[in-house]
Amino acid sequence: MRALWTALAFAFLILFPVSASQALERWETLPEPAPMPPAVESGYAKVNGIDMYYAVYGSGDPILLIHGGLGHADIWASQVATLSKTHKVIVADSRGHGRSTRNDQPFGYDLMASDYLALLDHLKIDKTALVGWSDGGIIGLDIAMNHPERLTKLYAQAANVTTDGVDPGVLTNKTFAAYILRSGRDYARLSKTPGEYDAFVGQISHMWESQPAWTKEQLQKITVPTAIVAGDHDEAIKRAHTEYIASVIPGAKLIILPDVSHFAMLQNPDGYSKSVLDFIDGK
């Protein structure tokens, strides 16, 4: 599966290259993350049979940042630098991603949510705000449904609640193709098993084929104050699907970020951080 994805991404970028002189709109770019600031604490937590990498920054009311599929914690560098001025910020690599290990357990959003709850227990954090991007947003929704007592607020960007919320056009999108290629390189650089990217992607792809699959009735049970967020040029999640999620979660706020795509935190880091703080701090 990974080999196929990489081949498709590489072929697409070869057939439809972006010249250095070609002016790109902001939502078409994929900036490199900034360097991560120094952490107050970092290490590995043993959760659900894996070693989960985490890092903690700053002090104050906690915010947990959860990255998207194929990504890793360092994608949040700009947000960490800003949010940690007023909050304790926790980042981690989801199971199998980045520096975290995986085992033979089938991937599932319920299992990944359990990993993050166990990490919070390890860090002795009873309750936190959660910012999730893509798969991270889905994990956040899972926690909001099943463990609302652990969350103060949820900021879920680019999440879907059924598989038909994914836009099929993502398969021919240049920015997403570039992300797939970068993710493979990052995995080889960060992972304890750098030669197992094919196996990792194959394992997580089984989850993506059928999950999430939440009903309207399940979403209506969410009581955590929630923001459902999307870039106005998101290439992976249908706008109508985002609007649907916001419409069925009681009291949810719909936030559309201007001139950005699925990768909003990289394309407009300052604007993204401001949006997060405005929601979490109630401005």
mmCIF file of C-alpha atoms in Angstrom:
data_model
loop_
_atom_site.group_PDB
_atom_site.id
_atom_site.type_symbol
_atom_site.label_atom_id
_atom_site.label_comp_id
_atom_site.label_asym_id
_atom_site.label_seq_id
_atom_site.Cartn_x
_atom_site.Cartn_y
_atom_site.Cartn_z
ATOM 1 C CA MET A 1 0.000 0.000 0.000
ATOM 2 C CA ARG A 2 2.732 2.497 0.932
ATOM 3 C CA ALA A 3 4.692 1.570 -2.177
ATOM 4 C CA LEU A 4 1.608 2.232 -4.284
ATOM 5 C CA TRP A 5 0.934 5.564 -2.573
ATOM 6 C CA THR A 6 4.518 6.666 -2.972
ATOM 7 C CA ALA A 7 4.601 5.609 -6.614
ATOM 8 C CA LEU A 8 1.369 7.498 -7.311
ATOM 9 C CA ALA A 9 2.606 10.591 -5.502
ATOM 10 C CA PHE A 10 5.973 10.506 -7.268
ATOM 11 C CA ALA A 11 4.409 9.908 -10.670
ATOM 12 C CA PHE A 12 1.916 12.728 -10.150
ATOM 13 C CA LEU A 13 4.621 15.213 -9.218
ATOM 14 C CA ILE A 14 6.749 14.131 -12.193
ATOM 15 C CA LEU A 15 3.854 14.433 -14.636
ATOM 16 C CA PHE A 16 2.618 17.713 -13.192
ATOM 17 C CA PRO A 17 5.655 19.453 -11.681
ATOM 18 C CA VAL A 18 5.488 22.827 -9.997
ATOM 19 C CA SER A 19 8.251 25.053 -11.318
ATOM 20 C CA ALA A 20 10.242 27.159 -8.909
ATOM 21 C CA SER A 21 9.068 30.300 -10.675
ATOM 22 C CA GLN A 22 5.399 29.348 -10.591
ATOM 23 C CA ALA A 23 3.489 31.423 -8.081
ATOM 24 C CA LEU A 24 1.602 29.245 -5.648
ATOM 25 C CA GLU A 25 -1.385 30.189 -3.569
ATOM 26 C CA ARG A 26 -0.789 29.700 0.140
ATOM 27 C CA TRP A 27 -3.124 26.698 0.264
ATOM 28 C CA GLU A 28 -1.038 24.952 -2.402
ATOM 29 C CA THR A 29 2.198 25.091 -0.413
ATOM 30 C CA LEU A 30 3.633 22.593 2.062
ATOM 31 C CA PRO A 31 6.104 24.528 4.233
ATOM 32 C CA GLU A 32 8.611 22.663 6.337
ATOM 33 C CA PRO A 33 7.828 22.751 10.071
ATOM 34 C CA ALA A 34 9.879 25.150 12.170
ATOM 35 C CA PRO A 35 12.460 23.660 14.569
ATOM 36 C CA MET A 36 10.927 22.409 17.809
ATOM 37 C CA PRO A 37 11.691 24.576 20.862
ATOM 38 C CA PRO A 38 13.425 23.031 23.903
ATOM 39 C CA ALA A 39 11.103 20.759 25.870
ATOM 40 C CA VAL A 40 10.505 20.897 29.621
ATOM 41 C CA GLU A 41 10.194 17.106 29.550
ATOM 42 C CA SER A 42 10.342 14.412 26.888
ATOM 43 C CA GLY A 43 10.584 10.665 26.734
ATOM 44 C CA TYR A 44 8.606 7.495 26.159
ATOM 45 C CA ALA A 45 5.505 6.306 27.973
ATOM 46 C CA LYS A 46 4.649 2.628 27.976
ATOM 47 C CA VAL A 47 1.004 2.520 26.900
ATOM 48 C CA ASN A 48 -1.052 -0.386 25.556
ATOM 49 C CA GLY A 49 2.014 -2.451 24.684
ATOM 50 C CA ILE A 50 3.923 0.282 22.821
ATOM 51 C CA ASP A 51 6.515 2.950 23.589
ATOM 52 C CA MET A 52 4.854 6.306 22.911
ATOM 53 C CA TYR A 53 7.103 9.323 22.378
ATOM 54 C CA TYR A 54 5.958 12.559 24.002
ATOM 55 C CA ALA A 55 7.248 16.022 24.866
ATOM 56 C CA VAL A 56 5.960 18.742 27.195
ATOM 57 C CA TYR A 57 6.459 22.509 26.859
ATOM 58 C CA GLY A 58 5.547 25.531 28.976
ATOM 59 C CA SER A 59 3.193 25.723 31.942
ATOM 60 C CA GLY A 60 -0.422 26.579 32.632
ATOM 61 C CA ASP A 61 -3.715 24.990 31.648
ATOM 62 C CA PRO A 62 -2.856 22.001 29.425
ATOM 63 C CA ILE A 63 -3.389 21.626 25.698
ATOM 64 C CA LEU A 64 -2.806 18.276 23.975
ATOM 65 C CA LEU A 65 -1.917 18.489 20.260
ATOM 66 C CA ILE A 66 -2.564 15.346 18.160
ATOM 67 C CA HIS A 67 -1.159 15.150 14.626
ATOM 68 C CA GLY A 68 -2.699 13.536 11.555
ATOM 69 C CA GLY A 69 -2.099 10.258 9.771
ATOM 70 C CA LEU A 70 1.493 9.560 8.612
ATOM 71 C CA GLY A 71 2.631 12.651 10.524
ATOM 72 C CA HIS A 72 4.461 13.228 13.797
ATOM 73 C CA ALA A 73 4.596 15.627 16.732
ATOM 74 C CA ASP A 74 7.171 17.991 15.216
ATOM 75 C CA ILE A 75 4.614 19.240 12.687
ATOM 76 C CA TRP A 76 3.231 21.326 15.565
ATOM 77 C CA ALA A 77 6.479 23.268 16.175
ATOM 78 C CA SER A 78 5.078 26.739 15.460
ATOM 79 C CA GLN A 79 1.964 26.098 17.544
ATOM 80 C CA VAL A 80 4.075 24.749 20.412
ATOM 81 C CA ALA A 81 6.199 27.908 20.404
ATOM 82 C CA THR A 82 3.124 30.150 20.629
ATOM 83 C CA LEU A 83 0.769 28.127 22.825
ATOM 84 C CA SER A 84 3.454 27.247 25.401
ATOM 85 C CA LYS A 85 3.791 30.925 26.336
ATOM 86 C CA THR A 86 0.529 30.644 28.266
ATOM 87 C CA HIS A 87 -0.245 26.902 28.464
ATOM 88 C CA LYS A 88 1.352 23.562 29.205
ATOM 89 C CA VAL A 89 1.529 21.958 25.753
ATOM 90 C CA ILE A 90 1.796 18.203 25.252
ATOM 91 C CA VAL A 91 2.671 16.616 21.918
ATOM 92 C CA ALA A 92 3.210 12.971 21.048
ATOM 93 C CA ASP A 93 3.765 10.629 18.125
ATOM 94 C CA SER A 94 0.735 8.373 17.641
ATOM 95 C CA ARG A 95 1.365 4.613 17.652
ATOM 96 C CA GLY A 96 3.560 3.574 14.748
ATOM 97 C CA HIS A 97 4.177 7.203 13.751
ATOM 98 C CA GLY A 98 7.410 9.124 14.186
ATOM 99 C CA ARG A 99 9.396 7.824 17.157
ATOM 100 C CA SER A 100 6.592 5.738 18.674
ATOM 101 C CA THR A 101 6.519 1.978 18.243
ATOM 102 C CA ARG A 102 3.609 -0.224 17.220
ATOM 103 C CA ASN A 103 2.643 -3.836 17.808
ATOM 104 C CA ASP A 104 0.382 -6.392 16.146
ATOM 105 C CA GLN A 105 -2.840 -4.877 17.483
ATOM 106 C CA PRO A 106 -5.076 -3.707 14.615
ATOM 107 C CA PHE A 107 -5.183 0.075 14.356
ATOM 108 C CA GLY A 108 -8.448 1.658 15.458
ATOM 109 C CA TYR A 109 -9.442 5.120 16.578
ATOM 110 C CA ASP A 110 -10.667 3.690 19.889
ATOM 111 C CA LEU A 111 -7.238 2.131 20.502
ATOM 112 C CA MET A 112 -5.426 5.332 19.534
ATOM 113 C CA ALA A 113 -7.704 7.340 21.821
ATOM 114 C CA SER A 114 -6.860 4.875 24.602
ATOM 115 C CA ASP A 115 -3.145 5.473 23.920
ATOM 116 C CA TYR A 116 -3.543 9.213 24.445
ATOM 117 C CA LEU A 117 -5.639 8.774 27.584
ATOM 118 C CA ALA A 118 -2.943 6.475 28.975
ATOM 119 C CA LEU A 119 -0.336 9.126 28.118
ATOM 120 C CA LEU A 120 -2.342 11.723 30.047
ATOM 121 C CA ASP A 121 -2.461 9.299 32.978
ATOM 122 C CA HIS A 122 1.327 8.863 32.721
ATOM 123 C CA LEU A 123 1.726 12.643 32.868
ATOM 124 C CA LYS A 124 -0.840 12.917 35.697
ATOM 125 C CA ILE A 125 -3.078 15.222 33.670
ATOM 126 C CA ASP A 126 -6.737 14.670 34.565
ATOM 127 C CA LYS A 127 -8.279 17.059 32.062
ATOM 128 C CA THR A 128 -7.007 18.948 29.014
ATOM 129 C CA ALA A 129 -8.008 20.939 25.984
ATOM 130 C CA LEU A 130 -7.356 18.962 22.805
ATOM 131 C CA VAL A 131 -6.357 20.200 19.362
ATOM 132 C CA GLY A 132 -6.489 17.482 16.728
ATOM 133 C CA TRP A 133 -5.670 17.598 13.060
ATOM 134 C CA SER A 134 -7.119 15.008 10.614
ATOM 135 C CA ASP A 135 -6.687 11.620 12.359
ATOM 136 C CA GLY A 136 -5.914 13.636 15.484
ATOM 137 C CA GLY A 137 -9.269 15.370 15.212
ATOM 138 C CA ILE A 138 -10.984 11.992 14.849
ATOM 139 C CA ILE A 139 -9.180 10.743 17.961
ATOM 140 C CA GLY A 140 -10.368 13.889 19.740
ATOM 141 C CA LEU A 141 -13.973 13.223 18.743
ATOM 142 C CA ASP A 142 -13.637 9.642 19.998
ATOM 143 C CA ILE A 143 -12.441 10.900 23.385
ATOM 144 C CA ALA A 144 -15.194 13.538 23.491
ATOM 145 C CA MET A 145 -17.835 10.861 22.909
ATOM 146 C CA ASN A 146 -16.481 8.228 25.276
ATOM 147 C CA HIS A 147 -14.478 10.121 27.914
ATOM 148 C CA PRO A 148 -15.832 13.684 28.048
ATOM 149 C CA GLU A 149 -14.596 14.050 31.624
ATOM 150 C CA ARG A 150 -11.011 14.190 30.277
ATOM 151 C CA LEU A 151 -11.554 17.225 28.026
ATOM 152 C CA THR A 152 -12.159 20.909 28.665
ATOM 153 C CA LYS A 153 -12.543 21.814 24.975
ATOM 154 C CA LEU A 154 -12.027 20.147 21.583
ATOM 155 C CA TYR A 155 -10.659 21.887 18.475
ATOM 156 C CA ALA A 156 -11.013 19.309 15.681
ATOM 157 C CA GLN A 157 -9.563 20.331 12.313
ATOM 158 C CA ALA A 158 -9.982 18.365 9.074
ATOM 159 C CA ALA A 159 -11.707 15.420 10.724
ATOM 160 C CA ASN A 160 -14.243 13.071 9.181
ATOM 161 C CA VAL A 161 -16.818 10.945 10.980
ATOM 162 C CA THR A 162 -17.590 8.525 8.127
ATOM 163 C CA THR A 163 -15.333 7.345 5.311
ATOM 164 C CA ASP A 164 -17.470 9.037 2.652
ATOM 165 C CA GLY A 165 -16.431 12.388 4.127
ATOM 166 C CA VAL A 166 -13.065 12.021 2.366
ATOM 167 C CA ASP A 167 -12.840 13.854 -0.971
ATOM 168 C CA PRO A 168 -11.710 11.407 -3.704
ATOM 169 C CA GLY A 169 -9.943 14.310 -5.419
ATOM 170 C CA VAL A 170 -7.233 14.077 -2.764
ATOM 171 C CA LEU A 171 -5.675 11.233 -4.786
ATOM 172 C CA THR A 172 -4.696 13.651 -7.549
ATOM 173 C CA ASN A 173 -3.779 16.656 -5.430
ATOM 174 C CA LYS A 174 -0.198 17.935 -5.704
ATOM 175 C CA THR A 175 0.037 19.194 -2.129
ATOM 176 C CA PHE A 176 -1.170 15.904 -0.698
ATOM 177 C CA ALA A 177 1.185 13.980 -2.994
ATOM 178 C CA ALA A 178 4.070 16.049 -1.638
ATOM 179 C CA TYR A 179 2.918 15.287 1.919
ATOM 180 C CA ILE A 180 2.966 11.530 1.233
ATOM 181 C CA LEU A 181 6.536 11.735 -0.057
ATOM 182 C CA ARG A 182 7.684 13.878 2.868
ATOM 183 C CA SER A 183 6.024 11.528 5.357
ATOM 184 C CA GLY A 184 8.011 8.593 4.004
ATOM 185 C CA ARG A 185 11.262 10.507 4.381
ATOM 186 C CA ASP A 186 10.336 11.623 7.919
ATOM 187 C CA TYR A 187 9.499 8.050 8.911
ATOM 188 C CA ALA A 188 12.904 6.836 7.725
ATOM 189 C CA ARG A 189 14.559 9.618 9.748
ATOM 190 C CA LEU A 190 12.580 9.309 12.999
ATOM 191 C CA SER A 191 11.334 5.753 13.391
ATOM 192 C CA LYS A 192 12.979 3.010 15.441
ATOM 193 C CA THR A 193 11.991 0.699 12.555
ATOM 194 C CA PRO A 194 12.911 2.835 9.523
ATOM 195 C CA GLY A 195 12.594 -0.040 7.071
ATOM 196 C CA GLU A 196 9.017 -0.916 8.018
ATOM 197 C CA TYR A 197 7.078 1.985 6.507
ATOM 198 C CA ASP A 198 5.299 -0.322 4.053
ATOM 199 C CA ALA A 199 4.107 -2.553 6.895
ATOM 200 C CA PHE A 200 3.064 0.439 9.007
ATOM 201 C CA VAL A 201 1.025 2.038 6.225
ATOM 202 C CA GLY A 202 -0.521 -1.310 5.344
ATOM 203 C CA GLN A 203 -1.568 -1.757 8.965
ATOM 204 C CA ILE A 204 -3.103 1.694 9.374
ATOM 205 C CA SER A 205 -4.761 1.531 5.941
ATOM 206 C CA HIS A 206 -7.016 -1.255 7.206
ATOM 207 C CA MET A 207 -8.408 1.255 9.710
ATOM 208 C CA TRP A 208 -8.901 3.962 7.087
ATOM 209 C CA GLU A 209 -10.907 1.600 4.881
ATOM 210 C CA SER A 210 -13.728 1.324 7.401
ATOM 211 C CA GLN A 211 -13.248 3.924 10.147
ATOM 212 C CA PRO A 212 -14.596 6.136 11.474
ATOM 213 C CA ALA A 213 -18.242 5.123 11.098
ATOM 214 C CA TRP A 214 -20.148 7.201 13.643
ATOM 215 C CA THR A 215 -23.841 7.882 13.505
ATOM 216 C CA LYS A 216 -25.634 11.162 13.969
ATOM 217 C CA GLU A 217 -26.990 9.836 17.259
ATOM 218 C CA GLN A 218 -23.480 9.138 18.569
ATOM 219 C CA LEU A 219 -22.250 12.616 17.646
ATOM 220 C CA GLN A 220 -25.285 14.235 19.262
ATOM 221 C CA LYS A 221 -24.162 12.843 22.623
ATOM 222 C CA ILE A 222 -21.010 14.998 22.667
ATOM 223 C CA THR A 223 -21.147 17.516 25.529
ATOM 224 C CA VAL A 224 -17.589 18.862 25.339
ATOM 225 C CA PRO A 225 -17.420 22.432 23.947
ATOM 226 C CA THR A 226 -16.289 21.734 20.398
ATOM 227 C CA ALA A 227 -14.989 23.642 17.394
ATOM 228 C CA ILE A 228 -15.200 21.874 14.021
ATOM 229 C CA VAL A 229 -12.541 23.430 11.835
ATOM 230 C CA ALA A 230 -11.462 23.287 8.189
ATOM 231 C CA GLY A 231 -9.309 25.224 5.798
ATOM 232 C CA ASP A 232 -11.364 26.829 3.052
ATOM 233 C CA HIS A 233 -9.281 24.882 0.498
ATOM 234 C CA ASP A 234 -9.086 21.527 2.312
ATOM 235 C CA GLU A 235 -8.167 18.960 -0.349
ATOM 236 C CA ALA A 236 -9.005 15.884 1.740
ATOM 237 C CA ILE A 237 -12.308 16.493 3.558
ATOM 238 C CA LYS A 238 -15.512 17.598 1.838
ATOM 239 C CA ARG A 239 -16.789 20.977 3.042
ATOM 240 C CA ALA A 240 -20.347 19.651 3.274
ATOM 241 C CA HIS A 241 -19.105 16.887 5.560
ATOM 242 C CA THR A 242 -17.405 19.390 7.869
ATOM 243 C CA GLU A 243 -20.590 21.448 7.987
ATOM 244 C CA TYR A 244 -22.601 18.311 8.770
ATOM 245 C CA ILE A 245 -20.379 17.452 11.749
ATOM 246 C CA ALA A 246 -20.733 20.961 13.152
ATOM 247 C CA SER A 247 -24.500 20.872 12.673
ATOM 248 C CA VAL A 248 -25.098 17.674 14.636
ATOM 249 C CA ILE A 249 -22.771 18.174 17.634
ATOM 250 C CA PRO A 250 -24.737 20.225 20.164
ATOM 251 C CA GLY A 251 -23.429 23.768 20.388
ATOM 252 C CA ALA A 252 -20.464 23.112 18.094
ATOM 253 C CA LYS A 253 -18.777 26.111 16.518
ATOM 254 C CA LEU A 254 -17.896 25.940 12.810
ATOM 255 C CA ILE A 255 -14.574 27.642 11.986
ATOM 256 C CA ILE A 256 -13.398 28.002 8.376
ATOM 257 C CA LEU A 257 -9.770 29.128 8.170
ATOM 258 C CA PRO A 258 -9.071 31.392 5.169
ATOM 259 C CA ASP A 259 -6.606 30.670 2.349
ATOM 260 C CA VAL A 260 -5.342 27.349 3.765
ATOM 261 C CA SER A 261 -5.863 23.662 3.124
ATOM 262 C CA HIS A 262 -5.593 20.401 5.083
ATOM 263 C CA PHE A 263 -2.140 21.610 6.191
ATOM 264 C CA ALA A 264 -3.318 24.874 7.753
ATOM 265 C CA MET A 265 -0.939 24.729 10.743
ATOM 266 C CA LEU A 266 2.035 24.810 8.345
ATOM 267 C CA GLN A 267 0.611 27.274 5.818
ATOM 268 C CA ASN A 268 -0.497 29.934 8.317
ATOM 269 C CA PRO A 269 1.028 29.043 11.687
ATOM 270 C CA ASP A 270 0.303 32.366 13.393
ATOM 271 C CA GLY A 271 -3.298 32.461 12.223
ATOM 272 C CA TYR A 272 -3.802 28.849 13.257
ATOM 273 C CA SER A 273 -2.429 29.424 16.745
ATOM 274 C CA LYS A 274 -4.604 32.520 17.176
ATOM 275 C CA SER A 275 -7.693 30.552 16.160
ATOM 276 C CA VAL A 276 -6.843 27.843 18.682
ATOM 277 C CA LEU A 277 -6.247 30.307 21.515
ATOM 278 C CA ASP A 278 -9.354 32.346 20.717
ATOM 279 C CA PHE A 279 -11.453 29.198 21.051
ATOM 280 C CA ILE A 280 -9.716 27.567 23.999
ATOM 281 C CA ASP A 281 -9.353 30.746 26.025
ATOM 282 C CA GLY A 282 -12.902 31.810 25.178
ATOM 283 C CA LYS A 283 -12.147 35.024 23.325
#
